[in-house]
Short mmCIF file of C-alpha atoms in Angstrom, two decimals:
data_model
loop_
_atom_site.label_atom_id
_atom_site.label_comp_id
_atom_site.label_asym_id
_atom_site.label_seq_id
_atom_site.Cartn_x
_atom_site.Cartn_y
_atom_site.Cartn_z
CA MET A 408 28.74 45.58 83.02
CA SER A 409 32.11 44.11 81.04
CA THR A 410 35.20 45.56 81.55
CA THR A 411 37.75 46.24 78.52
CA VAL A 412 41.62 45.13 79.11
CA LYS A 413 43.66 47.39 76.68
CA ARG A 414 46.79 45.87 76.10
CA PRO A 415 49.92 47.98 75.05
CA ALA A 416 49.83 48.69 71.88
CA GLY A 417 52.56 46.38 69.50
CA SER A 418 52.10 43.67 72.42
CA GLY A 419 49.39 41.26 71.21
CA ARG A 420 50.91 37.74 71.90
CA PRO A 421 49.94 35.24 69.14
CA ASP A 422 49.13 32.64 70.34
CA ASP A 423 45.61 33.94 71.29
CA ALA A 424 45.38 34.38 68.08
CA CYS A 425 45.80 30.95 66.63
CA VAL A 426 44.17 29.94 69.39
CA ARG A 427 40.92 31.50 67.92
CA GLY A 428 41.65 31.18 64.17
CA THR A 429 42.20 34.92 63.73
CA THR A 430 44.62 37.06 62.70
CA PRO A 431 46.64 39.13 65.20
CA PRO A 432 46.20 42.99 64.70
CA PRO A 433 49.35 44.70 63.78
CA THR A 434 51.89 45.80 65.61
CA THR A 435 53.21 49.96 66.03
CA THR A 436 56.52 48.97 64.79
CA PRO A 437 57.03 45.98 61.58
CA PRO A 438 60.44 43.67 62.40
CA ARG A 439 62.98 45.40 59.85
CA ARG A 440 64.03 43.64 57.07
CA ARG A 441 66.73 45.38 55.62
CA HIS A 442 69.65 45.04 58.01
CA GLY A 443 70.96 41.95 55.93
CA LEU A 444 71.15 43.48 52.77
CA ARG A 445 72.61 46.64 54.29
CA VAL A 446 75.74 44.88 55.02
CA GLY A 447 75.68 42.49 52.66
CA TRP A 448 77.36 45.55 50.50
CA MET A 449 80.47 45.21 52.64
CA MET A 450 80.89 41.88 51.43
CA THR A 451 81.21 43.30 46.99
CA ALA A 452 83.42 45.79 48.59
CA SER A 453 85.02 42.86 49.65
CA GLY A 454 85.09 40.35 46.46
CA TRP A 455 85.31 43.72 44.30
CA SER A 456 88.49 44.48 45.54
CA ALA A 457 89.74 41.01 45.07
CA ASN A 458 89.12 40.33 41.39
CA GLN A 459 89.96 44.36 40.15
CA PHE A 460 93.17 43.20 40.36
CA SER A 461 92.37 39.95 38.53
CA ALA A 462 91.77 41.79 35.41
CA LEU A 463 94.75 44.25 35.82
CA LEU A 464 97.66 41.78 35.34
CA GLY A 465 98.66 42.41 31.45
CA ALA A 466 98.26 46.16 32.41
CA TYR A 467 100.81 45.34 35.18
CA ARG A 468 103.21 42.91 33.03
CA SER A 469 103.14 45.87 30.05
CA GLY A 470 103.50 48.57 32.37
CA THR A 471 106.02 48.42 35.13
CA GLY A 472 108.02 45.88 33.62
CA LEU A 473 107.24 43.35 36.34
CA SER A 474 108.05 39.97 35.26
CA GLU A 475 105.74 36.93 34.93
CA SER A 476 106.58 34.95 37.80
CA ALA A 477 107.02 38.41 39.46
CA VAL A 478 103.43 39.17 38.86
CA THR A 479 101.56 35.54 39.59
CA GLY A 480 103.56 36.01 42.84
CA LEU A 481 101.96 39.27 43.16
CA PHE A 482 98.09 37.53 42.29
CA ALA A 483 99.54 34.10 44.99
CA VAL A 484 100.05 37.34 47.32
CA TYR A 485 96.79 37.32 48.47
CA VAL A 486 95.99 34.17 49.00
CA VAL A 487 98.88 34.37 51.74
CA GLY A 488 96.89 37.50 53.29
CA LEU A 489 93.54 35.35 52.80
CA VAL A 490 93.90 32.90 55.08
CA PRO A 491 94.90 34.26 58.29
CA GLY A 492 92.14 36.61 58.31
CA LEU A 493 89.66 33.89 57.54
CA LEU A 494 91.44 32.15 60.54
CA ILE A 495 92.03 34.57 62.97
CA GLY A 496 88.82 36.83 61.54
CA GLY A 497 85.87 33.71 62.16
CA PRO A 498 87.13 32.95 65.95
CA LEU A 499 87.24 37.28 67.33
CA ALA A 500 83.91 37.95 65.20
CA ASP A 501 82.98 34.82 67.62
CA ARG A 502 84.43 35.84 70.60
CA TYR A 503 83.82 39.92 70.45
CA GLY A 504 80.88 40.54 67.87
CA ARG A 505 80.58 40.26 63.96
CA ARG A 506 80.58 44.08 64.17
CA PRO A 507 83.78 45.69 65.24
CA VAL A 508 85.46 42.42 63.05
CA ALA A 509 83.99 43.75 59.85
CA PHE A 510 84.41 47.63 60.24
CA ILE A 511 87.63 46.65 60.91
CA ALA A 512 88.77 44.08 57.89
CA LEU A 513 86.08 46.42 55.24
CA GLY A 514 89.52 49.58 56.79
CA VAL A 515 92.33 47.27 56.46
CA ASN A 516 90.52 46.84 52.14
CA LEU A 517 89.89 50.65 52.03
CA LEU A 518 93.77 51.13 53.26
CA SER A 519 95.49 47.79 50.43
CA THR A 520 93.53 49.59 47.66
CA CYS A 521 95.71 52.45 48.42
CA LEU A 522 98.62 50.73 48.52
CA LEU A 523 98.02 49.15 45.12
CA MET A 524 97.72 52.68 43.66
CA VAL A 525 100.57 54.31 45.29
CA GLY A 526 101.77 50.94 43.77
CA ALA A 527 101.26 52.23 39.98
CA ALA A 528 104.51 54.77 40.61
CA THR A 529 106.44 52.76 43.28
CA THR A 530 105.45 48.78 43.14
CA GLY A 531 107.27 47.76 46.66
CA TRP A 532 104.44 48.93 47.28
CA LEU A 533 102.56 45.90 45.41
CA LEU A 534 103.48 43.21 47.76
CA PRO A 535 102.07 44.93 51.01
CA GLY A 536 99.04 46.16 49.51
CA ARG A 537 98.37 42.38 48.03
CA PHE A 538 98.69 40.87 51.69
CA LEU A 539 96.66 43.57 53.53
CA THR A 540 93.75 42.36 50.31
CA GLY A 541 93.61 39.37 51.33
CA LEU A 542 94.19 39.77 55.10
CA GLY A 543 91.35 41.86 54.53
CA ALA A 544 88.87 40.44 52.43
CA GLY A 545 89.06 37.27 55.21
CA ALA A 546 88.86 39.04 57.85
CA LEU A 547 85.42 40.60 56.63
CA LEU A 548 84.41 36.62 54.65
CA ALA A 549 84.60 35.48 58.11
CA ALA A 550 82.17 37.91 60.37
CA GLY A 551 80.64 39.25 56.96
CA SER A 552 79.44 35.91 56.05
CA ALA A 553 78.58 35.51 59.69
CA TRP A 554 76.36 38.81 60.16
CA VAL A 555 74.49 39.09 56.97
CA LYS A 556 73.12 34.85 58.02
CA GLU A 557 72.55 36.21 61.24
CA LEU A 558 70.56 39.74 59.71
CA SER A 559 68.42 37.77 57.23
CA SER A 560 66.98 35.14 59.41
CA PRO A 561 64.59 35.54 63.07
CA PRO A 562 64.28 37.60 65.06
CA PHE A 563 65.87 40.62 62.99
CA ASP A 564 64.48 39.15 59.62
CA LEU A 565 60.46 36.80 59.82
CA THR A 566 60.81 36.92 55.69
CA ALA A 567 64.43 35.35 54.51
CA SER A 568 63.83 30.92 53.99
CA PRO A 569 66.25 29.76 55.82
CA GLY A 570 68.59 28.96 52.51
CA ALA A 571 68.09 32.23 50.82
CA ALA A 572 69.99 33.52 54.42
CA ALA A 573 72.66 31.24 54.11
CA LYS A 574 73.52 32.16 50.53
CA ARG A 575 72.91 35.75 51.09
CA SER A 576 76.55 36.59 51.30
CA GLY A 577 78.21 34.45 48.38
CA MET A 578 75.90 36.01 46.25
CA PHE A 579 76.94 40.01 46.99
CA VAL A 580 80.43 38.72 47.20
CA SER A 581 79.88 37.33 43.58
CA ALA A 582 78.17 40.28 42.76
CA GLY A 583 81.23 42.33 43.92
CA PHE A 584 84.11 39.75 41.78
CA ALA A 585 81.34 40.17 38.71
CA SER A 586 81.69 43.97 38.82
CA GLY A 587 85.17 44.62 40.35
CA GLY A 588 86.75 42.56 37.11
CA LEU A 589 85.59 44.15 34.30
CA SER A 590 85.07 48.21 35.84
CA ALA A 591 89.09 46.95 36.68
CA ALA A 592 89.40 46.30 32.87
CA LEU A 593 87.57 49.10 31.36
CA ILE A 594 89.48 51.19 33.14
CA ALA A 595 92.43 50.33 32.23
CA GLN A 596 91.89 49.79 28.09
CA TRP A 597 90.16 53.37 28.04
CA ALA A 598 91.14 55.77 30.64
CA PRO A 599 94.38 56.98 31.98
CA ASP A 600 97.21 55.94 34.57
CA PRO A 601 95.08 52.93 34.92
CA LEU A 602 96.47 51.87 37.31
CA LEU A 603 96.00 54.25 39.62
CA THR A 604 92.82 54.81 37.92
CA ALA A 605 91.00 51.19 37.85
CA TYR A 606 91.19 51.70 41.59
CA LEU A 607 89.47 54.54 42.25
CA PRO A 608 85.50 52.91 42.04
CA HIS A 609 86.41 50.91 44.98
CA LEU A 610 87.30 53.54 47.20
CA VAL A 611 83.99 54.74 46.37
CA LEU A 612 81.96 51.35 47.00
CA ALA A 613 84.15 50.26 49.95
CA VAL A 614 82.73 54.12 51.46
CA ALA A 615 79.83 53.44 50.18
CA THR A 616 78.79 50.07 51.43
CA GLY A 617 80.59 51.10 55.12
CA ALA A 618 77.91 53.71 56.07
CA VAL A 619 75.11 51.85 54.88
CA ALA A 620 76.10 49.16 56.81
CA LEU A 621 76.65 52.04 60.20
CA GLY A 622 72.77 50.92 61.29
CA ALA A 623 73.16 47.45 61.52
CA PRO A 624 72.89 45.94 64.76
CA GLU A 625 75.02 43.54 66.30
CA SER A 626 73.93 40.11 65.89
CA ARG A 627 76.43 37.46 67.70
CA PRO A 628 73.99 35.28 70.71
CA SER A 629 74.42 36.66 73.91
CA GLN A 630 76.64 33.97 75.92
CA ALA A 631 75.14 35.85 79.54
CA ARG A 632 72.31 33.91 78.50
CA PRO A 633 70.97 30.88 76.68
CA ALA A 634 71.16 31.28 73.01
CA ALA A 635 67.96 29.34 72.12
CA ALA A 636 66.09 31.86 74.98
CA ALA A 637 67.05 34.58 73.06
CA PRO A 638 65.23 33.89 69.78
CA ALA A 639 61.72 32.54 72.01
CA SER A 640 61.51 35.20 73.75
CA ALA A 641 61.59 37.47 70.89
CA GLU A 642 59.13 36.18 68.75
CA GLY A 643 56.73 36.84 71.61
CA THR A 644 55.61 32.01 71.37
CA GLY A 645 56.11 31.61 74.89
CA ALA A 646 56.98 28.35 73.89
CA PRO A 647 59.68 26.72 76.27
CA PRO A 648 63.14 26.50 74.82
CA VAL A 649 64.82 23.91 72.71
CA ALA A 650 68.27 22.50 73.20
CA PRO A 651 69.99 22.52 70.29
CA ALA A 652 70.82 20.07 68.16
CA PRO A 653 75.29 18.63 69.88
CA PHE A 654 77.49 19.68 66.56
CA ARG A 655 79.23 16.73 64.18
CA ARG A 656 82.24 17.34 63.43
CA ALA A 657 82.72 14.50 60.98
CA ARG A 658 79.67 15.20 59.39
CA PHE A 659 80.75 18.06 58.75
CA TRP A 660 83.77 17.27 57.46
CA ARG A 661 81.79 14.85 55.53
CA ALA A 662 79.87 17.39 53.14
CA ILE A 663 82.48 20.20 53.14
CA LEU A 664 85.70 18.49 52.20
CA PRO A 665 85.16 17.49 49.37
CA VAL A 666 82.96 19.94 47.74
CA ALA A 667 84.93 23.54 48.90
CA PRO A 668 88.29 23.15 47.06
CA TRP A 669 86.51 23.34 44.21
CA VAL A 670 84.97 26.10 44.58
CA PHE A 671 87.34 28.98 43.72
CA ALA A 672 89.25 25.87 42.07
CA ALA A 673 86.30 26.09 38.78
CA PRO A 674 86.42 29.90 38.34
CA THR A 675 89.52 30.50 38.62
CA VAL A 676 90.37 28.82 35.67
CA GLY A 677 88.14 30.72 34.18
CA PHE A 678 89.06 33.69 34.58
CA VAL A 679 93.32 33.10 34.74
CA THR A 680 94.66 30.34 32.92
CA LEU A 681 91.81 30.02 29.91
CA PRO A 682 92.74 33.94 29.13
CA GLY A 683 96.31 34.19 28.82
CA LEU A 684 95.40 30.57 26.43
CA VAL A 685 93.99 31.85 23.92
CA ASP A 686 95.03 35.93 23.96
CA GLY A 687 97.11 35.72 20.82
CA GLY A 688 94.02 36.62 18.66
CA LEU A 689 92.00 39.68 20.88
CA THR A 690 95.24 41.88 19.93
CA GLY A 691 94.80 44.62 21.62
CA TRP A 692 91.86 43.50 23.47
CA GLN A 693 93.84 41.07 25.90
CA THR A 694 92.85 43.48 28.72
CA VAL A 695 89.27 44.02 28.29
CA TYR A 696 88.27 40.25 27.58
CA ALA A 697 89.89 39.32 30.84
CA GLY A 698 87.54 41.50 32.48
CA VAL A 699 84.82 39.88 30.31
CA ALA A 700 86.00 36.52 32.17
CA THR A 701 86.65 37.53 35.13
CA ALA A 702 82.47 39.02 34.86
CA VAL A 703 81.26 36.11 33.23
CA VAL A 704 81.96 33.90 35.47
CA PRO A 705 80.86 34.59 39.00
CA GLY A 706 78.42 36.53 36.75
CA ALA A 707 76.77 32.55 36.02
CA GLY A 708 77.81 31.95 39.31
CA LEU A 709 74.78 34.45 40.12
CA ALA A 710 72.42 32.89 37.57
CA VAL A 711 71.78 29.96 38.51
CA GLN A 712 70.93 30.65 42.37
CA LEU A 713 67.48 30.09 41.22
CA PRO A 714 68.00 26.93 40.12
CA ALA A 715 70.22 26.49 43.59
CA ARG A 716 67.18 27.01 45.43
CA TYR A 717 64.79 24.39 43.90
CA LEU A 718 67.97 21.08 44.24
CA ALA A 719 68.32 22.67 48.00
CA THR A 720 64.37 21.41 47.99
CA ARG A 721 64.78 18.27 46.23
CA HIS A 722 67.12 16.66 48.69
CA ARG A 723 70.71 17.69 50.33
CA LEU A 724 72.88 16.79 48.65
CA ALA A 725 71.26 17.99 45.09
CA THR A 726 72.88 20.83 44.62
CA GLY A 727 76.48 19.75 45.97
CA VAL A 728 76.75 17.00 43.07
CA ALA A 729 75.36 19.53 40.81
CA GLY A 730 77.94 21.58 40.95
CA LEU A 731 80.82 18.98 41.15
CA LEU A 732 79.49 18.33 38.16
CA VAL A 733 78.88 20.73 36.06
CA ILE A 734 82.28 22.15 37.09
CA ALA A 735 82.82 18.52 35.85
CA VAL A 736 81.36 19.85 31.87
CA GLY A 737 83.72 23.32 32.22
CA PHE A 738 86.93 21.11 32.21
CA ALA A 739 86.10 19.22 29.14
CA LEU A 740 84.83 22.52 27.95
CA ALA A 741 88.11 24.13 29.07
CA ALA A 742 90.75 21.21 27.08
CA PRO A 743 89.40 21.97 23.82
CA ALA A 744 89.54 25.61 24.48
CA ALA A 745 93.04 25.31 25.45
CA ALA A 746 93.94 23.05 21.86
CA THR A 747 92.53 25.25 19.74
CA GLU A 748 92.88 29.33 21.60
CA GLN A 749 89.27 29.40 20.78
CA PRO A 750 88.31 32.67 22.76
CA VAL A 751 85.12 31.82 22.40
CA LEU A 752 84.53 28.40 22.94
CA ALA A 753 87.13 29.72 26.10
CA LEU A 754 84.02 32.14 27.32
CA ALA A 755 81.17 29.04 27.11
CA ALA A 756 83.77 26.87 29.07
CA ALA A 757 84.46 29.46 31.17
CA ALA A 758 80.47 30.15 31.58
CA VAL A 759 80.03 26.74 32.92
CA LEU A 760 82.81 26.88 35.23
CA GLY A 761 80.89 29.45 36.71
CA ALA A 762 77.89 27.87 37.04
CA GLY A 763 79.55 25.28 38.96
CA TYR A 764 81.44 27.29 41.02
CA GLY A 765 77.65 29.01 42.01
CA LEU A 766 76.27 25.90 42.95
CA THR A 767 78.95 24.68 45.07
CA LEU A 768 79.37 27.50 46.56
CA SER A 769 75.89 27.85 48.06
CA PHE A 770 75.45 24.27 49.26
CA GLY A 771 78.86 25.06 51.08
CA LEU A 772 77.16 27.66 52.31
CA THR A 773 73.96 26.33 53.05
CA GLU A 774 75.52 23.62 54.03
CA VAL A 775 77.58 25.05 57.34
CA ALA A 776 74.67 27.19 58.47
CA ALA A 777 73.20 23.68 59.20
CA LEU A 778 75.89 22.42 60.41
CA ALA A 779 77.39 25.54 63.06
CA PRO A 780 76.16 25.78 66.32
CA ARG A 781 75.50 29.66 66.36
CA ALA A 782 77.99 30.51 69.03
CA HIS A 783 80.90 29.35 66.09
CA LEU A 784 79.02 30.42 63.32
CA ALA A 785 82.01 32.53 61.85
CA ARG A 786 84.85 30.64 62.56
CA LEU A 787 83.34 27.27 60.87
CA THR A 788 82.51 29.89 58.17
CA SER A 789 85.68 30.70 57.71
CA LEU A 790 87.24 27.51 57.79
CA PHE A 791 85.24 26.82 54.94
CA TRP A 792 85.96 29.93 53.04
CA THR A 793 89.65 29.21 53.55
CA LEU A 794 89.17 24.92 52.05
CA ALA A 795 87.58 26.91 49.26
CA TYR A 796 90.38 28.97 48.72
CA THR A 797 93.12 26.62 48.56
CA GLY A 798 91.00 25.93 45.10
CA MET A 799 93.17 29.27 43.78
CA PHE A 800 95.99 27.40 43.60
CA THR A 801 94.73 25.05 40.57
CA PRO A 802 96.46 28.07 37.83
CA TYR A 803 99.64 27.73 39.50
CA VAL A 804 99.37 23.95 39.70
CA ILE A 805 98.35 23.72 35.93
CA THR A 806 101.06 26.34 34.35
CA ALA A 807 103.35 24.18 36.62
CA LEU A 808 102.37 20.96 35.09
CA SER A 809 101.89 22.19 32.54
CA THR A 810 105.98 22.18 30.32
CA THR A 811 105.32 17.72 31.14
CA PHE A 812 101.11 17.48 30.46
CA GLY A 813 100.11 20.14 28.69
CA VAL A 814 97.49 22.33 29.92
CA PRO A 815 94.57 20.46 27.96
CA ALA A 816 95.40 17.10 29.26
CA LEU A 817 95.72 18.76 32.38
CA LEU A 818 92.56 20.21 32.08
CA ARG A 819 90.80 16.93 31.57
CA ALA A 820 92.53 15.49 34.29
CA GLY A 821 90.79 17.87 36.28
CA ALA A 822 87.17 17.20 34.55
CA LEU A 823 88.07 13.20 35.72
CA LEU A 824 89.04 14.15 39.06
CA ALA A 825 85.48 16.51 39.76
CA VAL A 826 84.34 13.62 38.61
CA LEU A 827 85.72 11.79 41.36
CA SER A 828 85.08 14.07 44.47
CA CYS A 829 81.65 14.23 43.10
CA ALA A 830 81.72 9.93 43.83
CA ALA A 831 83.09 10.27 46.62
CA PHE A 832 81.05 13.24 47.34
CA VAL A 833 78.01 11.07 47.77
CA LEU A 834 79.44 7.97 49.21
CA LEU A 835 80.58 9.83 51.67
CA ASN A 836 77.18 11.02 52.72
CA ARG A 837 74.73 8.26 51.71
CA GLY A 838 73.86 7.70 55.27
CA GLU A 839 72.15 11.41 55.98
CA ARG A 840 68.90 11.71 56.24
CA ARG A 841 68.61 15.88 57.32
CA PRO A 842 65.76 16.92 55.42
CA ALA A 843 65.39 19.41 51.92
CA LEU A 844 65.32 22.59 53.37
CA THR A 845 61.89 24.32 52.90
CA PRO A 846 60.34 27.66 54.84
CA ARG A 847 59.24 27.49 58.33
CA CYS A 848 58.20 29.27 60.64
CA PRO A 849 59.98 31.81 63.16
CA GLY A 850 60.11 29.32 66.46
#
């Protein structure tokens, strides 16, 4: 007489199935795989808020009587708020959790848009509105990037590859960059009270994304147990915990510093500098053209994610090298576009610069995720974003030096600097032998 031992549903041991060569029975509760995508939409709201103002620069000049320097200064105030948001948001997310910091940042993001809407009637509110836009966006980038990456990895998601998990937040941010600028430009061109109504879509989006993300769990590793022990137990492998690799600070700087500033140096030239140089032949359509440029640049960044994934499987440095070289080509195309003031050529250059943005952003987020200890993922991700956003000062450097050297010459110099940065990047990292990213089984 044989005895059958029944196990509770969902408690099957995968190691038994592997030994016997059979397929383990399905569990009654399959792993949920949507949390990373739910939180990702919050990142889209952050990108939307950043770029909706960029497309309205011309409308502010003509509609409020603000001078060129005042409008340019308001654009720069975003970065002034962004940097402390990144540098404070990352450590707070590592200490208190990704979820509370991300939702507080989203609330600040909503408040900033409300202040910008009030600024349509009282321009004094534009300054705090822009500062809070940067502050909220920075904290949301820091906490949200880590949250999305962790919710897109085991034990929360057993399907996403390591590279895809790391890059997912960048793709959602890029979608917000592309949509926010174009939406605001189209509203500003044809809707009544454009400096008020152009911000309404972001209010709806931010509230909706917050509601969608409410069900997402906290992903910060527990401080009460070894970080490696929890995933092993959750996956049911029975394997002993594996100590995480030590963080190599020098390797982090060698890999990130030569690439990060170009991440936003390229797109800001594409949608800030170039539209202002070629709008002479676009009488009456300058705002729409600026909106199209703000959509084309991050749109091209999204389009190159499949090639970026392929390059990442070939060699660790391939995506970063390709991104810097594509940016060099984009600056080289931008020089004749600025000299001839041709809108079509400028838009083509903007698309190439956007492709370089997508490649370098993909490399940076993937590399940070690979090098950062999980307990410090948010703060190191925020450090990468901070270095990347220093590139947003590029249009102002070009404007300041243009009377002395001319914009085409400065753009050609940018192409040369991108090539030199690529050479330095390869030389600094030539001794690293980390294999390219490949999909791997959990545990």
